[in-house]
Amino acid sequence: MKVSPKHFVLKTPMEGPWPDNMKVCVLANGCFWGSEKGFWRLPGGGIYATAVGYAAGQTANPTYEECCSGRTGHTEAVQVVYDPEKISLVDILRWFWESHDPTQGNAQGNDHGTQYRSALIYFDSEQEQLMRASKAAYEKSLREARRGKTASITTEIVAAADFDQPFYYAEDYHQQYLAKPGARPYCSAQPLQVALPAFEDWAPSPELLKLHAPKLSEDFWKQHAPKPHCVIRSPHEPISWP
């Protein structure tokens, strides 16, 4: 799939090879238009590049129409390339959990189908541990907040190594869609406005607590945590934050 050489907002390369200090993660939380915008807006210069695409499926090089058929096994996902010295995977995961409803199975809001399921794809053991621990922590918070309502998280957590290629780029018109002139202001993600607990409460180990300490403060989340439709209405450039 051909995509533009440069990110429409960040002006960084859309495809690798990436600088040696960068890490990659793939996250799927429903409609990928709004999901991508939420990730590229994270502050501090830690997000090097984002791209939308199709992940965790079996068919090579799927098109949007093929993905929507439900027969390729893919979900709409965002590839995030980040600098761990400037932003932690824990910050990215907090945005992921808080920016959608991870209990909806094959759906997000008005969008239904396997391509809208919630998923995390890990590339190494540390990512897997953080993803699984954050899932357990967020599920506990949802149960406490929703008081008996459905709070079981359906997000699948899978290894990139389980697939011939874990992420395929989507068509260029989908890339950074919400920032482009004439874009339809739409995102089906359903933020529940329930916070992921502090990392100290769910870090898998003292070593990972030290290595992946969040870079974004609680003050940031009090002001900028995902809210319904906030991505659609927000500016396109990254959030300015001390």
Short mmCIF file of C-alpha atoms in Angstrom, two decimals:
data_model
loop_
_atom_site.label_atom_id
_atom_site.label_comp_id
_atom_site.label_asym_id
_atom_site.label_seq_id
_atom_site.Cartn_x
_atom_site.Cartn_y
_atom_site.Cartn_z
CA MET A 1 0.00 0.00 0.00
CA LYS A 2 1.52 3.32 -1.04
CA VAL A 3 1.41 6.09 1.56
CA SER A 4 2.75 9.62 1.58
CA PRO A 5 6.43 9.89 2.52
CA LYS A 6 5.75 12.36 5.33
CA HIS A 7 3.26 12.45 8.20
CA PHE A 8 0.64 15.09 7.39
CA VAL A 9 0.94 16.74 10.84
CA LEU A 10 4.30 15.75 12.34
CA LYS A 11 6.21 15.92 9.02
CA THR A 12 8.24 12.85 10.01
CA PRO A 13 8.71 9.76 7.79
CA MET A 14 5.70 7.52 7.50
CA GLU A 15 7.73 4.35 7.04
CA GLY A 16 10.91 2.91 8.55
CA PRO A 17 13.65 2.16 9.07
CA TRP A 18 13.20 4.12 12.26
CA PRO A 19 15.96 5.82 14.29
CA ASP A 20 17.70 3.37 16.61
CA ASN A 21 16.32 4.98 19.75
CA MET A 22 12.68 4.53 18.71
CA LYS A 23 10.23 1.87 19.84
CA VAL A 24 7.11 0.66 18.03
CA CYS A 25 3.75 -0.46 19.40
CA VAL A 26 0.44 -1.24 17.71
CA LEU A 27 -2.89 -0.44 19.35
CA ALA A 28 -6.48 -0.88 18.16
CA ASN A 29 -9.36 0.88 19.88
CA GLY A 30 -12.12 1.20 17.32
CA CYS A 31 -12.33 3.77 14.53
CA PHE A 32 -8.72 4.40 13.61
CA TRP A 33 -9.22 8.00 12.44
CA GLY A 34 -9.77 9.36 15.94
CA SER A 35 -7.45 6.83 17.55
CA GLU A 36 -4.52 8.00 15.48
CA LYS A 37 -5.18 11.66 16.20
CA GLY A 38 -5.24 11.01 19.92
CA PHE A 39 -1.83 9.35 19.82
CA TRP A 40 -0.08 11.91 17.60
CA ARG A 41 -1.31 14.71 19.88
CA LEU A 42 0.45 13.34 22.96
CA PRO A 43 2.89 16.03 24.13
CA GLY A 44 6.60 16.26 24.78
CA GLY A 45 7.92 15.38 21.35
CA GLY A 46 7.91 11.69 22.20
CA ILE A 47 5.62 10.58 19.37
CA TYR A 48 7.84 10.30 16.32
CA ALA A 49 5.24 8.99 13.86
CA THR A 50 1.81 7.39 13.67
CA ALA A 51 0.01 5.49 10.95
CA VAL A 52 -3.31 3.74 10.59
CA GLY A 53 -3.62 0.25 9.25
CA TYR A 54 -4.87 -3.27 9.66
CA ALA A 55 -3.49 -5.55 12.37
CA ALA A 56 -3.72 -9.03 13.84
CA GLY A 57 -5.22 -10.69 10.77
CA GLN A 58 -4.36 -13.44 8.31
CA THR A 59 -4.73 -11.89 4.84
CA ALA A 60 -1.67 -10.21 3.36
CA ASN A 61 -1.99 -6.60 2.18
CA PRO A 62 -5.71 -6.18 2.94
CA THR A 63 -7.70 -3.27 1.55
CA TYR A 64 -10.23 -1.31 3.59
CA GLU A 65 -13.09 -3.10 1.86
CA GLU A 66 -11.56 -6.51 2.55
CA CYS A 67 -11.00 -5.65 6.20
CA CYS A 68 -14.61 -4.48 6.55
CA SER A 69 -15.84 -7.78 5.12
CA GLY A 70 -14.82 -9.47 8.37
CA ARG A 71 -13.04 -12.22 6.45
CA THR A 72 -9.41 -11.11 6.85
CA GLY A 73 -9.30 -11.19 10.64
CA HIS A 74 -7.83 -7.69 10.90
CA THR A 75 -8.79 -4.89 13.22
CA GLU A 76 -8.37 -1.18 12.50
CA ALA A 77 -5.19 -0.21 14.33
CA VAL A 78 -2.63 2.52 14.87
CA GLN A 79 1.10 2.03 14.69
CA VAL A 80 2.88 4.37 17.11
CA VAL A 81 6.61 5.04 16.82
CA TYR A 82 7.84 6.71 19.99
CA ASP A 83 10.95 7.84 21.86
CA PRO A 84 10.91 6.14 25.30
CA GLU A 85 13.17 8.85 26.68
CA LYS A 86 10.42 11.42 26.07
CA ILE A 87 7.23 9.45 26.55
CA SER A 88 6.61 6.15 28.28
CA LEU A 89 4.68 3.22 26.91
CA VAL A 90 2.69 3.56 30.12
CA ASP A 91 1.53 7.02 28.98
CA ILE A 92 0.54 5.62 25.60
CA LEU A 93 -1.33 2.73 27.22
CA ARG A 94 -3.18 5.09 29.53
CA TRP A 95 -4.41 7.06 26.52
CA PHE A 96 -5.37 3.80 24.83
CA TRP A 97 -7.49 2.51 27.71
CA GLU A 98 -9.14 5.83 28.52
CA SER A 99 -9.95 6.77 24.90
CA HIS A 100 -12.42 3.96 24.18
CA ASP A 101 -14.73 1.37 25.72
CA PRO A 102 -12.73 -1.88 25.82
CA THR A 103 -15.76 -3.96 26.90
CA GLN A 104 -17.71 -3.85 23.63
CA GLY A 105 -16.28 -6.89 21.85
CA ASN A 106 -16.56 -6.55 18.07
CA ALA A 107 -17.86 -3.00 18.22
CA GLN A 108 -17.14 0.57 19.21
CA GLY A 109 -20.10 2.88 19.49
CA ASN A 110 -22.17 2.80 16.31
CA ASP A 111 -19.56 0.76 14.42
CA HIS A 112 -19.95 -3.01 14.49
CA GLY A 113 -17.74 -5.76 13.07
CA THR A 114 -14.53 -7.61 13.87
CA GLN A 115 -12.52 -4.70 12.44
CA TYR A 116 -13.61 -2.55 15.40
CA ARG A 117 -12.47 -4.90 18.16
CA SER A 118 -10.04 -3.68 20.80
CA ALA A 119 -6.52 -5.13 20.61
CA LEU A 120 -2.91 -4.64 21.66
CA ILE A 121 0.02 -6.13 19.74
CA TYR A 122 3.31 -6.48 21.60
CA PHE A 123 6.82 -6.72 20.16
CA ASP A 124 8.80 -7.76 23.24
CA SER A 125 8.39 -9.19 26.73
CA GLU A 126 8.32 -5.83 28.47
CA GLN A 127 5.51 -4.58 26.26
CA GLU A 128 3.54 -7.76 26.93
CA GLN A 129 3.93 -7.44 30.70
CA LEU A 130 2.88 -3.79 30.69
CA MET A 131 -0.09 -4.42 28.42
CA ARG A 132 -1.41 -7.33 30.46
CA ALA A 133 -0.89 -5.59 33.80
CA SER A 134 -2.56 -2.39 32.58
CA LYS A 135 -5.51 -4.41 31.30
CA ALA A 136 -6.02 -6.02 34.71
CA ALA A 137 -5.70 -2.65 36.45
CA TYR A 138 -8.16 -0.93 34.13
CA GLU A 139 -10.67 -3.75 34.39
CA LYS A 140 -10.60 -3.41 38.18
CA SER A 141 -11.22 0.34 37.90
CA LEU A 142 -14.11 -0.23 35.50
CA ARG A 143 -15.76 -2.71 37.85
CA GLU A 144 -15.52 -0.25 40.70
CA ALA A 145 -16.81 2.64 38.59
CA ARG A 146 -19.62 0.87 36.75
CA ARG A 147 -21.07 -0.91 39.81
CA GLY A 148 -22.38 -4.06 38.24
CA LYS A 149 -22.62 -2.92 34.65
CA THR A 150 -20.56 -4.81 32.07
CA ALA A 151 -16.93 -4.26 32.98
CA SER A 152 -15.17 -7.31 31.53
CA ILE A 153 -12.53 -6.13 29.08
CA THR A 154 -12.60 -7.88 25.70
CA THR A 155 -9.30 -6.42 24.45
CA GLU A 156 -7.11 -9.12 22.94
CA ILE A 157 -3.37 -9.00 23.61
CA VAL A 158 -1.30 -10.84 21.01
CA ALA A 159 2.31 -11.19 19.95
CA ALA A 160 3.53 -9.56 16.75
CA ALA A 161 5.52 -12.75 16.19
CA ASP A 162 2.27 -14.70 15.76
CA PHE A 163 1.72 -13.08 12.36
CA ASP A 164 3.68 -13.01 9.13
CA GLN A 165 3.22 -9.25 9.34
CA PRO A 166 1.39 -7.79 12.36
CA PHE A 167 0.56 -4.41 10.79
CA TYR A 168 -0.31 -3.40 7.23
CA TYR A 169 -0.60 0.25 6.24
CA ALA A 170 -4.07 1.43 5.31
CA GLU A 171 -4.79 3.46 2.18
CA ASP A 172 -3.18 6.91 2.11
CA TYR A 173 -6.50 8.75 2.36
CA HIS A 174 -7.01 7.19 5.81
CA GLN A 175 -3.64 8.41 7.10
CA GLN A 176 -4.05 11.39 9.50
CA TYR A 177 -7.56 11.63 8.05
CA LEU A 178 -9.06 14.01 10.60
CA ALA A 179 -6.36 16.62 9.97
CA LYS A 180 -6.93 16.76 6.21
CA PRO A 181 -9.12 19.36 4.49
CA GLY A 182 -12.66 18.15 3.85
CA ALA A 183 -12.46 15.31 6.37
CA ARG A 184 -15.71 14.10 7.88
CA PRO A 185 -15.56 14.86 11.63
CA TYR A 186 -16.30 11.35 12.86
CA CYS A 187 -15.00 8.95 15.49
CA SER A 188 -16.98 6.15 17.10
CA ALA A 189 -14.71 5.67 20.13
CA GLN A 190 -16.56 5.72 23.47
CA PRO A 191 -14.32 7.05 26.28
CA LEU A 192 -15.71 5.96 29.65
CA GLN A 193 -13.98 8.72 31.63
CA VAL A 194 -12.55 6.19 34.06
CA ALA A 195 -8.87 6.66 34.88
CA LEU A 196 -6.17 4.01 34.68
CA PRO A 197 -4.73 3.72 38.20
CA ALA A 198 -1.30 5.11 39.01
CA PHE A 199 1.54 3.01 37.60
CA GLU A 200 2.84 2.36 41.12
CA ASP A 201 -0.33 0.34 41.77
CA TRP A 202 0.02 -2.04 38.85
CA ALA A 203 3.66 -2.12 37.69
CA PRO A 204 4.59 -5.76 37.00
CA SER A 205 7.94 -5.43 38.81
CA PRO A 206 10.18 -2.86 40.55
CA GLU A 207 12.48 -2.96 37.53
CA LEU A 208 9.70 -2.11 35.08
CA LEU A 209 8.39 0.53 37.46
CA LYS A 210 11.74 2.28 37.18
CA LEU A 211 12.28 1.71 33.46
CA HIS A 212 8.80 2.79 32.32
CA ALA A 213 7.86 5.53 34.75
CA PRO A 214 5.25 7.84 33.17
CA LYS A 215 6.42 11.13 31.69
CA LEU A 216 2.98 12.76 31.81
CA SER A 217 1.79 14.07 35.17
CA GLU A 218 -1.60 13.67 36.82
CA ASP A 219 -2.16 17.37 36.11
CA PHE A 220 -1.92 16.57 32.41
CA TRP A 221 -4.57 13.87 32.68
CA LYS A 222 -6.88 16.07 34.74
CA GLN A 223 -6.85 18.59 31.90
CA HIS A 224 -6.47 16.44 28.80
CA ALA A 225 -7.81 12.94 29.53
CA PRO A 226 -10.02 11.66 26.69
CA LYS A 227 -13.64 12.76 26.76
CA PRO A 228 -16.47 11.99 24.33
CA HIS A 229 -15.77 13.64 20.97
CA CYS A 230 -12.73 15.50 22.34
CA VAL A 231 -10.49 14.30 19.51
CA ILE A 232 -12.87 15.56 16.83
CA ARG A 233 -13.05 19.01 18.38
CA SER A 234 -9.40 19.36 19.37
CA PRO A 235 -6.66 21.13 17.37
CA HIS A 236 -4.56 18.97 15.07
CA GLU A 237 -1.12 19.83 16.43
CA PRO A 238 0.36 18.01 19.46
CA ILE A 239 -0.74 19.22 22.87
CA SER A 240 1.54 21.84 24.34
CA TRP A 241 2.49 20.78 27.85
CA PRO A 242 5.43 21.67 30.15
#
